[in-house]
Short mmCIF file of C-alpha atoms in Angstrom, two decimals:
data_model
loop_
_atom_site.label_atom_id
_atom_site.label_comp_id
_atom_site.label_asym_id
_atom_site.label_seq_id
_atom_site.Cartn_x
_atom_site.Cartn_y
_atom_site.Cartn_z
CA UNK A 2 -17.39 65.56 -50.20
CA UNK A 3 -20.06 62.66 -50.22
CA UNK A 4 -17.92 60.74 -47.78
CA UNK A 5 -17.56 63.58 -45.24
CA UNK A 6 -21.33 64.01 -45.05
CA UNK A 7 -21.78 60.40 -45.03
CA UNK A 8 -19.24 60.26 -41.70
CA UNK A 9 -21.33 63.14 -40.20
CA UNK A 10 -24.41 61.79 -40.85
CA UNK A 11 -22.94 58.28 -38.80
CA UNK A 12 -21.34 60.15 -36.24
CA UNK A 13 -25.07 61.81 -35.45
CA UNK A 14 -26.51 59.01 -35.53
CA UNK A 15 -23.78 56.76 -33.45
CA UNK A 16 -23.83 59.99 -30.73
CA UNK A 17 -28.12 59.70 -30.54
CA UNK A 18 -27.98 55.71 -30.12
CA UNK A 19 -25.18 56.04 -27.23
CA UNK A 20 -26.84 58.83 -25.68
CA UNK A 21 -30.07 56.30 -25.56
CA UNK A 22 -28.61 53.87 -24.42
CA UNK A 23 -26.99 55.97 -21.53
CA UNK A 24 -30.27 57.36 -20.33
CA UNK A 25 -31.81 53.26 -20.04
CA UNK A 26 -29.06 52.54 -17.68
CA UNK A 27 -29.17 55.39 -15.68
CA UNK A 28 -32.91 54.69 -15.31
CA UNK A 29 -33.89 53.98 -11.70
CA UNK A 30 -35.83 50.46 -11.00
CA UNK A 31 -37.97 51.79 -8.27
CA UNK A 32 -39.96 55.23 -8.99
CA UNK A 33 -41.93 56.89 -6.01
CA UNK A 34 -45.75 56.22 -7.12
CA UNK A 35 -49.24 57.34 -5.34
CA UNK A 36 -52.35 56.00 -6.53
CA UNK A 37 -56.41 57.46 -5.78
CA UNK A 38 -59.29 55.10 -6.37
CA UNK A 39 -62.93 55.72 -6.15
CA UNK A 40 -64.97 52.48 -6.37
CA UNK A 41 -68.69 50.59 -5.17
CA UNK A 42 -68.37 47.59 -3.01
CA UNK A 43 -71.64 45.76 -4.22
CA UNK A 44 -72.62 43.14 -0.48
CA UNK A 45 -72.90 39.47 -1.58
CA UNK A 46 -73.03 37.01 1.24
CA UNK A 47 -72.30 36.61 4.89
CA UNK A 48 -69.83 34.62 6.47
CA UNK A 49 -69.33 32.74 9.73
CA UNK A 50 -71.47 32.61 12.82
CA UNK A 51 -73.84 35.58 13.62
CA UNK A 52 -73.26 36.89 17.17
CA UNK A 53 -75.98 37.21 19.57
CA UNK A 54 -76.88 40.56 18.02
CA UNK A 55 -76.30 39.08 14.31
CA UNK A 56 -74.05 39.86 11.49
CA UNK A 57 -71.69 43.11 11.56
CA UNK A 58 -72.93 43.99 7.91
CA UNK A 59 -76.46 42.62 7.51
CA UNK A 60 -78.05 42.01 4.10
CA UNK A 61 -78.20 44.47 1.25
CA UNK A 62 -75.75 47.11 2.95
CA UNK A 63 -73.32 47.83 -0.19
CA UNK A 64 -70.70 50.37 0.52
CA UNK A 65 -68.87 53.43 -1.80
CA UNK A 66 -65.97 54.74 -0.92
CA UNK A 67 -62.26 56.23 -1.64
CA UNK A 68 -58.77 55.03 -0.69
CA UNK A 69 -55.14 57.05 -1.14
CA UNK A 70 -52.05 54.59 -1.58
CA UNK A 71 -48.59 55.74 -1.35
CA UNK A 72 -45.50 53.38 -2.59
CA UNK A 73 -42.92 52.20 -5.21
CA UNK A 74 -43.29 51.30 -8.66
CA UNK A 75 -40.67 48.29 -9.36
CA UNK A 76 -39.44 48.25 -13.00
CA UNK A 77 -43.36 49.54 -14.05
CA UNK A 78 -44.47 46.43 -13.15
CA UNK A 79 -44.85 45.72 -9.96
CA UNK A 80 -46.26 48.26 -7.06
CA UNK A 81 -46.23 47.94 -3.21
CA UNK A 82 -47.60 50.14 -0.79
CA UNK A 83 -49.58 51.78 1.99
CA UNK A 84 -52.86 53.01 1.48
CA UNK A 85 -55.50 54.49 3.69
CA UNK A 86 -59.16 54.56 2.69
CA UNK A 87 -62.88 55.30 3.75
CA UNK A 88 -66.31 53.26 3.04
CA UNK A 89 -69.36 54.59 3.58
CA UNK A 90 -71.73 50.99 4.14
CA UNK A 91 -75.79 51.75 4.16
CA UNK A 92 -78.30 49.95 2.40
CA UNK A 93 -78.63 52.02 -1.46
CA UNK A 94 -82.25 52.53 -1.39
CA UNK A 95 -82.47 54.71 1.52
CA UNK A 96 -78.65 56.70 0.32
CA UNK A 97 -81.06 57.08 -3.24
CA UNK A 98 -83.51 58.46 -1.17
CA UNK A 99 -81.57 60.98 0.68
CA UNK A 100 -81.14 59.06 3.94
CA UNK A 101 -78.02 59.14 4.87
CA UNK A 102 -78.20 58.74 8.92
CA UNK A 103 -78.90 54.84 8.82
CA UNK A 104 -75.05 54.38 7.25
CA UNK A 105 -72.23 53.16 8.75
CA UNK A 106 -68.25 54.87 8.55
CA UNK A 107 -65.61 52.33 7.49
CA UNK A 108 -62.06 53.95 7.59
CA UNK A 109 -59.91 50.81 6.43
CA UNK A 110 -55.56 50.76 6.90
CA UNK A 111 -53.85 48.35 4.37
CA UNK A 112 -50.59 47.36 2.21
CA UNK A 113 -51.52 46.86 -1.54
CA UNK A 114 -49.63 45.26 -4.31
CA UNK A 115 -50.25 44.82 -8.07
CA UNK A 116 -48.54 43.60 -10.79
CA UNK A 117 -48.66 44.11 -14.71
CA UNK A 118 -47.45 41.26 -16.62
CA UNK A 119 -47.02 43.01 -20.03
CA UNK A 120 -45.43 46.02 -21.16
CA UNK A 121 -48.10 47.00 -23.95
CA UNK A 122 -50.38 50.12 -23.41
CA UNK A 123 -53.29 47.94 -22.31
CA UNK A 124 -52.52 45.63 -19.98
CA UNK A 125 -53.83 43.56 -17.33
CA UNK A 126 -53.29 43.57 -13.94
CA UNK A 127 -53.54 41.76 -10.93
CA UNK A 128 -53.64 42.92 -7.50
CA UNK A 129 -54.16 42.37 -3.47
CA UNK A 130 -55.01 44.34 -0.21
CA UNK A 131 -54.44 43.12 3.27
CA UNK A 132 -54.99 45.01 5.97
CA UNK A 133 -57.85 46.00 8.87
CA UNK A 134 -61.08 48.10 8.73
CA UNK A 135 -62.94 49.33 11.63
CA UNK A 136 -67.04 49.59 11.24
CA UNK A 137 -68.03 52.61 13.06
CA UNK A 138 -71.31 51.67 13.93
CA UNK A 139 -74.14 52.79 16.42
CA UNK A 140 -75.90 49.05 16.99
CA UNK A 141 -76.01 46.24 19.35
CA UNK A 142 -72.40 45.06 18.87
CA UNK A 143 -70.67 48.83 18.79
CA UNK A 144 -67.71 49.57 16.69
CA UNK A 145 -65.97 46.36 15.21
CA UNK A 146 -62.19 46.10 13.90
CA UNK A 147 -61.73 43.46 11.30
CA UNK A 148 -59.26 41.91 8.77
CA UNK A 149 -59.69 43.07 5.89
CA UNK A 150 -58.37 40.76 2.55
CA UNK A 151 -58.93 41.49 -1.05
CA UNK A 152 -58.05 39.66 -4.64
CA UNK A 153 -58.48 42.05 -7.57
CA UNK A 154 -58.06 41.56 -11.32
CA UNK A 155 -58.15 44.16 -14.18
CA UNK A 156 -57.05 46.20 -16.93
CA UNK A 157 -54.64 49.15 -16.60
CA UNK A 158 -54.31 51.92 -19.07
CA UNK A 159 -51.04 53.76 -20.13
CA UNK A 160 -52.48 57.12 -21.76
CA UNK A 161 -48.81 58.24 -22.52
CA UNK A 162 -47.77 55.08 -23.49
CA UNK A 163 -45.77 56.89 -26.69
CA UNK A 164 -43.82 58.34 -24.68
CA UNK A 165 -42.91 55.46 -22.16
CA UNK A 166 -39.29 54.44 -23.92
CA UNK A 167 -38.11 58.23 -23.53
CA UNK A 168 -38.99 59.44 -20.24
CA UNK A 169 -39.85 57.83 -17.07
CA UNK A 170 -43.95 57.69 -18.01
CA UNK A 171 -45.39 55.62 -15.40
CA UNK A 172 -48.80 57.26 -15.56
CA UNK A 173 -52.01 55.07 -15.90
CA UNK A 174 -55.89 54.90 -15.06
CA UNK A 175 -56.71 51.30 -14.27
CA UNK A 176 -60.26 49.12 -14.00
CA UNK A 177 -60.63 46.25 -11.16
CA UNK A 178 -62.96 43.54 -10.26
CA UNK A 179 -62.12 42.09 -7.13
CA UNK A 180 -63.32 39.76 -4.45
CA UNK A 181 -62.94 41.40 -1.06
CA UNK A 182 -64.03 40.28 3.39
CA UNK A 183 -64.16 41.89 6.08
CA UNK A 184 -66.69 42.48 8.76
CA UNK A 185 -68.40 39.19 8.49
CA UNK A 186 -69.09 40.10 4.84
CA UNK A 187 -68.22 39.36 1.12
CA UNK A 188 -68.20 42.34 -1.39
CA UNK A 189 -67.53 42.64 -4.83
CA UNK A 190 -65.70 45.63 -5.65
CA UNK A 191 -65.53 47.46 -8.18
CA UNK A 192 -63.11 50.71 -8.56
CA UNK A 193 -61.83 52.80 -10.85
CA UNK A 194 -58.34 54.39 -9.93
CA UNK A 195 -55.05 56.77 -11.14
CA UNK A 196 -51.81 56.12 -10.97
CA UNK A 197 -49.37 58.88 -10.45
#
């Protein structure tokens, strides 16, 4: 009687391990992803040669805003896609104080790719954004359309990461730093963002 539990008891287990191991290859490589960020875009420097009416983004003129990116996870590590996002530039002092008609709209178009080198529930990330953003501004040199180029590193965080071996878990809040130009300016972004 022992040995007909004992084959049972194999036989369960042999079916479970197969059935695994099924589901892993039938698991897609590419998983349709979206991302939302929020983030503050802290103005260090200018670059270049000011026009005859100056700089684009003068001095002190940080800007806050929100992008939406839309793309393909690669084997949970790598993402590329589109994203479309808005900046709100004015100098914080006078946004603090409730004046809000000396800012500037900053609508921004761009492709954006990261990439997570480990598979561990904390890991870091590195990232880019290329792409254009157009300063809608009401000054001397009118409404400007610009590169836009950005380097970001951080740390991305699977909150369902117990569950990433089972089902396809590619859900994550992530933290960047990143070094960013456009409009004749430098920023230092900062943004917090959810991937989904």
């Amino acid at each position: 009687m022992n040995k007909i539990k004992l084959f049972f008891m194999f036989a369960a287990v042999a079916v479970s391990l197969t059935a695994r191991a099924q589901f892993r290859q039938d698991r897609s490589d590419f998983e349709y992803m979206f991302k939302a960020e929020i983030g503050y875009m802290p103005f260090v420097m200018n670059l270049g040669d000011a026009g005859a009416s100056g700089y684009y983004i003068s001095d002190l003129q940080h800007a806050a805003g929100a992008s939406v990116i839309n793309g393909v996870n690669i084997k949970q590590d790598f993402f590329v896609g589109i994203g479309l996002g808005y900046s709100y530039v004015a100098v914080p002092k006078e946004v603090i104080g409730g004046n809000f008609a000396n800012g500037w709209h900053c609508p921004m178009a761009f492709i954006d790719f990261d990439y997570r080198p480990l598979d561990v529930e904390w890991s870091p990330m590195v990232g880019a954004k290329a792409g254009a953003s157009y300063l809608m501004a009401d000054s001397p040199y009118g409404n400007t359309l610009t590169p836009y180029v950005e380097l970001s590193a951080g740390l991305n965080w699977f909150f369902r990461y117990e569950y990433r071996n089972m089902e396809r878990n590619y859900l994550s809040l992530y933290l960047e730093l990143a070094f960013a130009y456009t409009q004749q300016a430098v920023f230092i972004p900062v943004r917090l963002g959810f991937r989904f």
